[in-house]
Amino acid sequence: MLTIIKNRVTQLVVVLFILSLFTFTLMKMAPGDPVLTILNADEMVVTEEDQAELRKKLGFDQPLYIQYGKWMFNLVQLDLGKSYMSGKPVTEELLTRIPITAELTFFAMTIMLCITVPLGVWSAKYVNKWPDQFSRILALIGASIPNFWLGLILIYLFAFKLGVLPSSGIGSYSQIILPAFTLGFTFAVVYARLLRAGLLQSLSEDYIYAARARGVKEWRILWLHAFRAAVLPVLTIFGLSLGSFLGGAVVVEILFSWPGLGSLAVDAIFNRDYPVIQGYVLLTGVFVVLTNLLVDLSYYVIDPRMKRKEEAL
Amino acid sequence: MKNYKNILVGMLCLVLVFIAGCSTTQNSSEKQEEKEKKVNMIFSFKAANLDPHTGFIPIRAGLTETLLKLDDKSNIEGWLAEKWETADNEKWVFEIRDDVKFQDGKKLDAESVKQSLERSIEANESLGDSLKIKSMEADGQLLTIHTTEPYPALPSELVNPYTSIVNMEAAKKDGEEAFKNNPIGTGPFKVKEFKSNQFVEVEKNKDYWAGEPKLDSAKIKFNEDANVRALALQSKEADVVYNLPAESLDTIEKDNKLRVESIPGLRAHFILYNSQSKNVKDLKVRQALDLLIDRKSVVNDIMLGHGLEANGPFNSTLPFGLDEEVSELNVEKAKSLLTQAGYKENAGGLMEKDGKPLTLELVTYKARPELPLIAQLLQSDAGKAGIKIDIKTVENADTHLVENKDWDLATYSNNTSPRGDGSYFFNTAFTETGALNVGMINIPELNTLIEKLNRTTDLDERTKLTQDASKVINKEVAHSYAVYPNIIIGMNKRIVNWEPTAEEYYILTHNMDVK
């Protein structure tokens, strides 16, 4: 287990380095800089001189490798720089937004689990019968409708037509339901199909027949024997798709004015707030790599055969 | 099997209880709110903090006020300053109202105004440049401002919300963080609760100098999605909503509890010409293009009626706007102008000179969704006159237009008179050093007029100079103005004694009331 962790930490450093180099270059290649936005040229008299001065102050007149070098040098000292727009340290900006997104993600995942597990089990139990068809249709819908559209439909239904939930905002539990459902649903129905496939596979294994022959109760077979094996592929895909989960959160956060990491990233991109964009990308990178590590480690807990394999090596 | 069913039913019950629980809390809090006079608003731009010197939310939420303000016709009038005068445009004396108190009870005097203005210049990158203040002296209620050069536009610049007056002594005592979450201003409302990027809740300032506010409290939420704002208005969750999508207006107007206000704004959508391009360098070509803009169709089909055909840089409803006629689509006249410029119609129906057809590159961007549509409309009408227009959509027009020289024209949009004066737009969009002069426009006659305007104090004379400069811009077709887009506001009919205004600065006022 320790070897894995050590390997993964090295991997993390390499991934983050490549990621930062890549985003830094791409960002600088993209047109636009934050100068006119910072100077608020749409409202205030701004001269070319003012622009040049600010560009110099921000170090944009220096060659790209020096700009990157400086940023890297600061990063090694755990300094992500300051946001051009708010003037606050990027670390502070990120730290204030993380709990907000984490709250949304937590509820979205809870909703996701509440849908995935019963739906997956149900459709595996009734293969090719109507519950299975129903879950297939749901999966098709989930995979094809965009997040923002589902969000708008839900707002239309629950906020406008029924008037039981607020359309947006943050602060009370009632405000979490719609964004968390929007985010969780699309993933849930797709994962339910994966779980169903996994369950069908493991239900056809010999040890299940053996268990049945021993007279083990059906619910025990399903939940303790088959489910455990079936959940592994779901976990893998979940780890891999965490990136898209965060990506989906961006859209949902804008729609429901949820001031988390996603909306911070979107604002930063629109304003070309380079330090914040870099900070966000790095954080997302760390997060994705760590989650994958956790997923891998969870294999050992869920499936003891893995541990034995490692011991054999 | 029973087990799964039980689990499913259990989970469903949990979700229902959860939803029911939440909605009951909402209902009971609504009932409580019924007793007090409260409005809910949703703004399209969010605020990370309430620093009045770097954001507009404090003035919009009725927390702060400036020395001078714009009246409903966009003329400058006194607000915290009762009177102001200058003899030479360099020394200005402002008489601060004697009956104003900050929300913490401290009396407003010239010294506190001075401290507040000093803080605003320090906090805002470009405010120092636009105020041009050299020094200030405070004596009782009299504030004397010396500018670095003769500067007649100072009163207009003091309308800027960034110059909001706040009690800096309280700010120093409470600390930077407290100041940014709860600035002590002179407005009719004070902060009750503020959550960064989420909402600001305000309550009435009973001792407001212009009379007790009619509302007890207000909550302003921020949401950038126009469709969500429209739905929130329809569900009566919000009473006032800014910048509605045009396609939702029909449904809102059909609801007898709601109404839509569409008022002339201070922005202009226009065509920008590249003075360096050899194609549009010729005045006759620009005149022809100007005649190919179907302004009527822009207003009716693109803005769905929520705009005004443009005849110059400033909205014609403004005191310094032009009252000239709007030029109409005229393909034949455009063709004859092109002929005068030496172009001939070729066999393919295209206008050509020296064997080359007139092909133009038009740059547009999607940040304002109407602009690409205006570009397409122009492309289609220009085609009828034998001009081929290639549309190039870029993400960031400002940078693209500066960094590339091969474009001929662009769709563009500017707030042309943010503070009841034309000098801001002239100085940024037409002078040699102006940051928004991406077309490198340099018209000597116009430069002289702008310089003169920059030195003139007399309001009537300024109006005349602004109009003269606008006429030169039209004569030289430096820009072709297409439309003044309206500001669209949806409101619940329970809101009374309030009308939205063009500058979008003064939203929550002490007169706003609910039925």
XYZ file of N, CA and C in Angstrom, chain A residues 104 111 150-151 153-159 165-168 173-184 252 256:
87
model
N -22.043 21.333 -2.202
C -22.865 20.985 -3.365
C -22.519 19.574 -3.850
N -27.442 12.348 -3.532
C -28.596 12.143 -4.415
C -28.251 11.102 -5.469
N -31.460 20.707 -17.889
C -32.161 19.984 -16.827
C -32.410 20.943 -15.657
N -31.395 21.761 -15.333
C -31.523 22.735 -14.250
C -32.669 23.695 -14.498
N -35.271 23.251 -16.442
C -36.543 22.529 -16.373
C -36.958 22.353 -14.903
N -35.998 21.994 -14.067
C -36.305 21.789 -12.647
C -36.746 23.102 -11.993
N -36.056 24.201 -12.352
C -36.454 25.508 -11.801
C -37.873 25.832 -12.246
N -38.127 25.558 -13.537
C -39.453 25.837 -14.076
C -40.516 25.059 -13.299
N -40.237 23.785 -13.068
C -41.209 22.931 -12.388
C -41.368 23.274 -10.906
N -40.241 23.247 -10.182
C -40.335 23.350 -8.720
C -40.395 24.775 -8.183
N -39.782 25.725 -8.923
C -39.815 27.099 -8.416
C -40.985 27.864 -8.995
N -39.796 25.246 -4.160
C -38.359 25.404 -3.924
C -37.882 26.728 -4.519
N -36.880 27.347 -3.904
C -36.357 28.594 -4.463
C -35.562 28.337 -5.752
N -35.562 29.320 -6.640
C -34.926 29.100 -7.942
C -33.405 29.093 -7.862
N -32.870 29.901 -6.968
C -31.411 29.904 -6.870
C -30.985 30.470 -5.534
N -31.258 24.513 3.222
C -31.256 23.193 2.592
C -32.150 23.163 1.363
N -33.229 23.978 1.413
C -34.141 23.950 0.271
C -33.436 24.454 -0.988
N -32.404 25.262 -0.783
C -31.715 25.790 -1.955
C -30.697 24.801 -2.538
N -30.403 23.754 -1.776
C -29.412 22.796 -2.275
C -30.061 21.762 -3.192
N -31.351 21.453 -2.915
C -31.979 20.336 -3.614
C -31.863 20.408 -5.136
N -32.297 21.548 -5.718
C -32.304 21.612 -7.175
C -30.916 21.513 -7.799
N -29.925 22.336 -7.348
C -28.605 22.184 -7.970
C -28.001 20.797 -7.744
N -28.190 20.238 -6.542
C -27.595 18.931 -6.258
C -28.259 17.857 -7.108
N -29.558 17.967 -7.291
C -30.261 16.989 -8.115
C -29.805 17.108 -9.571
N -29.704 18.382 -10.048
C -29.271 18.605 -11.429
C -27.924 17.943 -11.673
N -27.021 18.158 -10.736
C -25.664 17.635 -10.886
C -25.638 16.111 -10.707
N -26.395 15.625 -9.737
C -26.335 14.207 -9.407
C -27.066 13.318 -10.397
N -23.716 24.213 -13.343
C -24.759 24.239 -12.313
C -24.549 25.430 -11.370
N -27.440 28.292 -10.810
C -28.093 28.456 -9.509
C -27.400 29.494 -8.641
